[in-house]
Amino acid sequence: MPYINIKVTDEQVTMKQKQQLIEGTTQLLVDILNKDPQTTHVVIEEIALGNWGHNGKQYLGTKTNRNEK
């Protein structure tokens, strides 16, 4: 039973985008690993930007102003 956990920043990911992520990720496992989509689970976690960091720095605000200061 494959379990996929997708973590994205909390920046208004739409339900349609989430559905596309779930469908695409499931299909990827079917195509590459020959997994059964009936037993494939996908979880999407939205992480607040303040709880996300990269290159030793905490993201601040939105993508347009993160890492300023």
PDB file of C-alpha atoms in Angstrom:
ATOM      1  CA  MET A   1       0.000   0.000   0.000  1.00  0.00           C
ATOM      2  CA  PRO A   2       1.837   3.116  -1.187  1.00  0.00           C
ATOM      3  CA  TYR A   3       1.467   6.237   0.936  1.00  0.00           C
ATOM      4  CA  ILE A   4       2.529   9.558  -0.569  1.00  0.00           C
ATOM      5  CA  ASN A   5       2.801  12.715   1.512  1.00  0.00           C
ATOM      6  CA  ILE A   6       2.974  15.975  -0.436  1.00  0.00           C
ATOM      7  CA  LYS A   7       3.914  19.088   1.512  1.00  0.00           C
ATOM      8  CA  VAL A   8       3.318  22.494  -0.024  1.00  0.00           C
ATOM      9  CA  THR A   9       3.358  26.020   1.328  1.00  0.00           C
ATOM     10  CA  ASP A  10      -0.047  27.331   2.350  1.00  0.00           C
ATOM     11  CA  GLU A  11      -0.591  29.692  -0.553  1.00  0.00           C
ATOM     12  CA  GLN A  12      -4.177  29.098  -1.628  1.00  0.00           C
ATOM     13  CA  VAL A  13      -3.760  25.777  -3.415  1.00  0.00           C
ATOM     14  CA  THR A  14      -7.150  25.172  -5.006  1.00  0.00           C
ATOM     15  CA  MET A  15      -9.213  22.006  -4.685  1.00  0.00           C
ATOM     16  CA  LYS A  16      -8.727  21.479  -8.435  1.00  0.00           C
ATOM     17  CA  GLN A  17      -4.938  21.682  -8.035  1.00  0.00           C
ATOM     18  CA  LYS A  18      -5.064  19.249  -5.120  1.00  0.00           C
ATOM     19  CA  GLN A  19      -7.134  16.822  -7.179  1.00  0.00           C
ATOM     20  CA  GLN A  20      -4.600  17.098 -10.009  1.00  0.00           C
ATOM     21  CA  LEU A  21      -1.761  16.367  -7.571  1.00  0.00           C
ATOM     22  CA  ILE A  22      -3.596  13.314  -6.231  1.00  0.00           C
ATOM     23  CA  GLU A  23      -4.438  11.987  -9.703  1.00  0.00           C
ATOM     24  CA  GLY A  24      -0.985  12.672 -11.126  1.00  0.00           C
ATOM     25  CA  THR A  25       0.901  11.180  -8.206  1.00  0.00           C
ATOM     26  CA  THR A  26      -1.293   8.088  -8.202  1.00  0.00           C
ATOM     27  CA  GLN A  27      -0.796   7.633 -11.941  1.00  0.00           C
ATOM     28  CA  LEU A  28       2.967   8.047 -11.528  1.00  0.00           C
ATOM     29  CA  LEU A  29       3.046   5.116  -9.096  1.00  0.00           C
ATOM     30  CA  VAL A  30       0.859   3.049 -11.416  1.00  0.00           C
ATOM     31  CA  ASP A  31       3.089   3.782 -14.432  1.00  0.00           C
ATOM     32  CA  ILE A  32       6.510   3.444 -12.810  1.00  0.00           C
ATOM     33  CA  LEU A  33       6.021   1.013  -9.932  1.00  0.00           C
ATOM     34  CA  ASN A  34       2.985  -0.892 -11.237  1.00  0.00           C
ATOM     35  CA  LYS A  35       1.053  -0.058  -8.053  1.00  0.00           C
ATOM     36  CA  ASP A  36      -2.684  -0.561  -7.669  1.00  0.00           C
ATOM     37  CA  PRO A  37      -4.460   2.828  -7.550  1.00  0.00           C
ATOM     38  CA  GLN A  38      -7.088   1.277  -5.263  1.00  0.00           C
ATOM     39  CA  THR A  39      -4.462   0.875  -2.533  1.00  0.00           C
ATOM     40  CA  THR A  40      -2.533   4.112  -3.164  1.00  0.00           C
ATOM     41  CA  HIS A  41      -3.034   6.890  -0.614  1.00  0.00           C
ATOM     42  CA  VAL A  42      -2.055  10.536  -1.113  1.00  0.00           C
ATOM     43  CA  VAL A  43      -2.037  13.154   1.644  1.00  0.00           C
ATOM     44  CA  ILE A  44      -1.471  16.848   0.961  1.00  0.00           C
ATOM     45  CA  GLU A  45      -0.229  18.973   3.841  1.00  0.00           C
ATOM     46  CA  GLU A  46      -0.273  22.739   3.581  1.00  0.00           C
ATOM     47  CA  ILE A  47       2.487  24.280   5.679  1.00  0.00           C
ATOM     48  CA  ALA A  48       2.344  27.915   6.779  1.00  0.00           C
ATOM     49  CA  LEU A  49       5.194  29.920   5.261  1.00  0.00           C
ATOM     50  CA  GLY A  50       6.435  30.816   8.737  1.00  0.00           C
ATOM     51  CA  ASN A  51       6.989  27.095   9.359  1.00  0.00           C
ATOM     52  CA  TRP A  52       8.963  26.603   6.163  1.00  0.00           C
ATOM     53  CA  GLY A  53      12.581  27.402   5.464  1.00  0.00           C
ATOM     54  CA  HIS A  54      15.242  26.947   2.815  1.00  0.00           C
ATOM     55  CA  ASN A  55      18.956  27.581   2.645  1.00  0.00           C
ATOM     56  CA  GLY A  56      19.093  28.366   6.361  1.00  0.00           C
ATOM     57  CA  LYS A  57      16.394  31.030   6.239  1.00  0.00           C
ATOM     58  CA  GLN A  58      12.749  31.118   7.274  1.00  0.00           C
ATOM     59  CA  TYR A  59      10.271  32.112   4.585  1.00  0.00           C
ATOM     60  CA  LEU A  60       8.448  35.318   5.406  1.00  0.00           C
ATOM     61  CA  GLY A  61       5.134  36.435   3.943  1.00  0.00           C
ATOM     62  CA  THR A  62       4.459  35.214   0.435  1.00  0.00           C
ATOM     63  CA  LYS A  63       6.630  34.017  -2.411  1.00  0.00           C
ATOM     64  CA  THR A  64       7.080  37.609  -3.604  1.00  0.00           C
ATOM     65  CA  ASN A  65       8.599  38.871  -0.360  1.00  0.00           C
ATOM     66  CA  ARG A  66       9.999  35.792   1.370  1.00  0.00           C
ATOM     67  CA  ASN A  67      13.476  35.916   2.807  1.00  0.00           C
ATOM     68  CA  GLU A  68      13.566  39.707   2.835  1.00  0.00           C
ATOM     69  CA  LYS A  69      15.542  41.255   5.694  1.00  0.00           C
TER      70      LYS A  69
END
